[in-house]
Amino acid sequence: MCQSYNMDKVGQFLKTSDESYTITASGQRVNETPLRAAFMNKKMSGSFVFETYLKRGNADGFGGLMIQDENGYYIMPYLLINAADSYYGVKVYSTDEKSWNNVVDQVRFGTMSNYDCYIRIEKRSKEIKCFWKDFENDPWTEIATYNASPDIFGYETFVGFSVCGDAKTNPAQYIFSNSILREIESPTLII
């Protein structure tokens, strides 16, 4: 399912023959309220792993994976391109506080020569872990662990790709490829 929230321009979603997705969002910042973003999402039950290779498209902004509960609570590990620098981080949107919180705030890892990276989310019950990996062969680095309260991120959650602008003028665009979304099987209990 493709959606756009609170945007002046409707997000664009293109799937290419190599199974990659190009998503363009309007040029408003991710930390504005209400949320302004373009999503592709799917409802998942139980525990899962979701990862993607993330590349800059045509403009600066935030692109990442998203996990959202039915009340709008939202976690996004992201790649941010800002001029000649690239950053990773994790943002959380609280519907109670109606505000964004930077769990991991803009860790610079590259310049124009290596914008790309991998992003990963693992959800196991109420524990949600976010990972980052350089576009080469570096190992996964855990960048945040979030333990959800009992009333959010229940059995069913929405997961997908998210793109938000970083300026009021230009749209942001990201390319998502080599994406994997799989359920994590529950361990067998012997009683």
Short mmCIF file of C-alpha atoms in Angstrom, two decimals:
data_model
loop_
_atom_site.label_atom_id
_atom_site.label_comp_id
_atom_site.label_asym_id
_atom_site.label_seq_id
_atom_site.Cartn_x
_atom_site.Cartn_y
_atom_site.Cartn_z
CA MET A 1 0.00 0.00 0.00
CA CYS A 2 1.35 3.46 -0.89
CA GLN A 3 0.43 6.53 1.12
CA SER A 4 1.31 10.19 1.44
CA TYR A 5 0.68 12.16 4.62
CA ASN A 6 0.11 15.92 4.89
CA MET A 7 2.06 16.80 1.78
CA ASP A 8 1.55 19.60 -0.73
CA LYS A 9 2.61 17.19 -3.48
CA VAL A 10 1.57 13.57 -3.70
CA GLY A 11 4.44 11.13 -3.25
CA GLN A 12 5.57 9.15 -6.26
CA PHE A 13 6.32 5.43 -6.08
CA LEU A 14 8.12 3.68 -8.96
CA LYS A 15 9.12 0.02 -9.11
CA THR A 16 11.83 -0.91 -11.61
CA SER A 17 12.55 -4.19 -13.34
CA ASP A 18 15.40 -4.97 -10.93
CA GLU A 19 12.96 -4.99 -7.97
CA SER A 20 14.12 -1.63 -6.61
CA TYR A 21 11.74 1.15 -5.55
CA THR A 22 12.19 4.86 -6.18
CA ILE A 23 10.15 7.03 -3.79
CA THR A 24 9.82 10.81 -4.04
CA ALA A 25 8.29 12.94 -1.28
CA SER A 26 7.43 16.60 -1.02
CA GLY A 27 9.99 19.00 0.38
CA GLN A 28 8.96 19.31 4.01
CA ARG A 29 11.09 18.28 6.96
CA VAL A 30 10.56 15.01 8.80
CA ASN A 31 10.52 16.72 12.21
CA GLU A 32 7.57 18.96 11.44
CA THR A 33 4.17 18.23 12.92
CA PRO A 34 1.97 16.91 11.46
CA LEU A 35 4.13 14.26 9.84
CA ARG A 36 4.82 14.89 6.15
CA ALA A 37 6.06 11.84 4.30
CA ALA A 38 5.55 9.27 1.57
CA PHE A 39 5.27 5.60 2.54
CA MET A 40 5.10 2.19 1.03
CA ASN A 41 3.91 -0.13 3.73
CA LYS A 42 2.65 -3.59 4.59
CA LYS A 43 0.98 -4.92 7.71
CA MET A 44 3.07 -7.53 9.54
CA SER A 45 2.16 -9.81 12.41
CA GLY A 46 4.51 -11.01 15.08
CA SER A 47 8.30 -10.69 14.90
CA PHE A 48 10.22 -9.82 11.74
CA VAL A 49 13.45 -8.54 10.14
CA PHE A 50 13.36 -5.83 7.48
CA GLU A 51 16.43 -4.49 5.68
CA THR A 52 17.25 -2.51 2.53
CA TYR A 53 20.08 -1.01 0.54
CA LEU A 54 19.43 2.74 0.44
CA LYS A 55 20.70 5.20 -2.18
CA ARG A 56 20.17 8.88 -2.72
CA GLY A 57 17.94 9.80 -5.62
CA ASN A 58 17.83 13.38 -6.79
CA ALA A 59 17.76 15.66 -3.75
CA ASP A 60 18.57 16.04 -0.06
CA GLY A 61 16.30 14.66 2.62
CA PHE A 62 15.52 11.68 4.86
CA GLY A 63 14.95 8.17 3.57
CA GLY A 64 14.60 5.06 5.66
CA LEU A 65 12.62 2.14 6.93
CA MET A 66 9.55 2.69 9.03
CA ILE A 67 7.59 0.79 11.61
CA GLN A 68 4.27 2.25 12.73
CA ASP A 69 1.54 1.11 15.07
CA GLU A 70 -2.17 1.67 14.47
CA ASN A 71 -2.17 4.83 16.60
CA GLY A 72 0.55 6.51 14.54
CA TYR A 73 3.54 5.87 16.81
CA TYR A 74 6.48 5.71 14.44
CA ILE A 75 10.14 4.62 14.38
CA MET A 76 12.44 5.42 11.44
CA PRO A 77 16.10 4.43 11.07
CA TYR A 78 17.26 6.70 8.26
CA LEU A 79 19.85 7.91 5.81
CA LEU A 80 20.03 11.71 5.64
CA ILE A 81 21.73 13.47 2.76
CA ASN A 82 22.53 17.10 3.46
CA ALA A 83 24.60 18.87 0.80
CA ALA A 84 27.91 16.97 0.53
CA ASP A 85 27.53 14.84 3.68
CA SER A 86 25.67 11.67 4.58
CA TYR A 87 24.39 10.67 8.01
CA TYR A 88 22.49 7.84 9.65
CA GLY A 89 20.19 8.07 12.65
CA VAL A 90 16.91 6.99 14.24
CA LYS A 91 13.81 9.13 14.77
CA VAL A 92 10.77 8.26 16.89
CA TYR A 93 7.42 10.01 16.61
CA SER A 94 5.24 10.01 19.73
CA THR A 95 1.52 10.48 19.21
CA ASP A 96 1.12 11.27 22.93
CA GLU A 97 3.59 14.15 22.80
CA LYS A 98 2.89 14.92 19.12
CA SER A 99 6.60 15.42 18.55
CA TRP A 100 9.74 13.83 17.08
CA ASN A 101 12.57 12.57 19.22
CA ASN A 102 16.05 11.84 17.87
CA VAL A 103 17.03 8.53 19.46
CA VAL A 104 20.24 8.60 17.39
CA ASP A 105 20.88 12.05 15.95
CA GLN A 106 22.67 12.37 12.60
CA VAL A 107 25.89 10.38 12.81
CA ARG A 108 28.05 11.49 9.88
CA PHE A 109 29.61 8.60 7.96
CA GLY A 110 30.41 9.81 4.47
CA THR A 111 30.64 12.39 1.76
CA MET A 112 29.68 12.50 -1.91
CA SER A 113 31.79 9.43 -2.67
CA ASN A 114 29.86 7.10 -0.34
CA TYR A 115 26.33 8.30 0.26
CA ASP A 116 24.85 4.79 0.26
CA CYS A 117 24.22 2.46 3.20
CA TYR A 118 22.13 -0.42 4.48
CA ILE A 119 19.43 0.03 7.13
CA ARG A 120 17.77 -2.74 9.14
CA ILE A 121 14.95 -3.13 11.69
CA GLU A 122 14.36 -6.19 13.86
CA LYS A 123 11.14 -6.49 15.87
CA ARG A 124 10.96 -9.26 18.42
CA SER A 125 7.85 -8.94 20.53
CA LYS A 126 8.09 -5.44 22.08
CA GLU A 127 11.82 -4.99 21.43
CA ILE A 128 12.75 -3.08 18.28
CA LYS A 129 16.40 -2.85 17.21
CA CYS A 130 17.78 -0.60 14.47
CA PHE A 131 21.00 -1.32 12.57
CA TRP A 132 23.21 0.48 10.06
CA LYS A 133 25.89 -0.84 7.70
CA ASP A 134 28.17 0.89 5.22
CA PHE A 135 27.58 0.09 1.54
CA GLU A 136 30.74 -2.02 1.41
CA ASN A 137 31.37 -5.14 3.48
CA ASP A 138 31.34 -3.72 6.98
CA PRO A 139 29.39 -5.70 9.62
CA TRP A 140 25.98 -4.58 10.89
CA THR A 141 26.21 -2.02 13.70
CA GLU A 142 23.35 -1.80 16.19
CA ILE A 143 22.51 1.90 16.54
CA ALA A 144 19.40 1.83 18.76
CA THR A 145 17.23 -0.47 20.85
CA TYR A 146 13.69 0.53 21.68
CA ASN A 147 11.43 -1.31 24.14
CA ALA A 148 7.83 -0.42 23.40
CA SER A 149 5.34 0.19 26.18
CA PRO A 150 2.48 -2.33 26.48
CA ASP A 151 -0.05 -0.15 24.64
CA ILE A 152 1.98 0.36 21.42
CA PHE A 153 3.50 -1.87 18.74
CA GLY A 154 1.22 -4.78 19.42
CA TYR A 155 0.99 -7.97 17.42
CA GLU A 156 0.23 -6.21 14.11
CA THR A 157 2.32 -3.30 12.87
CA PHE A 158 2.90 -1.45 9.60
CA VAL A 159 6.37 -1.67 8.05
CA GLY A 160 7.75 -0.11 4.90
CA PHE A 161 9.84 2.58 3.25
CA SER A 162 9.63 6.26 4.17
CA VAL A 163 10.90 9.42 2.48
CA CYS A 164 10.66 12.97 3.85
CA GLY A 165 12.08 16.21 2.49
CA ASP A 166 14.78 18.23 4.22
CA ALA A 167 13.85 21.60 2.73
CA LYS A 168 10.71 23.55 1.92
CA THR A 169 11.42 23.71 -1.80
CA ASN A 170 12.80 20.54 -3.40
CA PRO A 171 11.37 17.05 -3.18
CA ALA A 172 13.47 14.27 -1.67
CA GLN A 173 14.05 11.01 -3.52
CA TYR A 174 15.57 7.69 -2.43
CA ILE A 175 16.11 4.34 -4.12
CA PHE A 176 15.49 1.18 -2.08
CA SER A 177 16.93 -2.11 -3.37
CA ASN A 178 18.00 -5.58 -2.18
CA SER A 179 15.12 -5.34 0.29
CA ILE A 180 14.30 -8.29 2.51
CA LEU A 181 11.25 -8.59 4.78
CA ARG A 182 10.86 -11.88 6.60
CA GLU A 183 9.11 -13.20 9.64
CA ILE A 184 11.18 -14.45 12.55
CA GLU A 185 9.94 -17.84 13.57
CA SER A 186 9.10 -18.31 17.21
CA PRO A 187 11.32 -20.83 18.96
CA THR A 188 9.86 -24.26 19.65
CA LEU A 189 9.09 -24.71 23.34
CA ILE A 190 9.47 -28.17 24.85
CA ILE A 191 7.41 -28.62 28.01
#
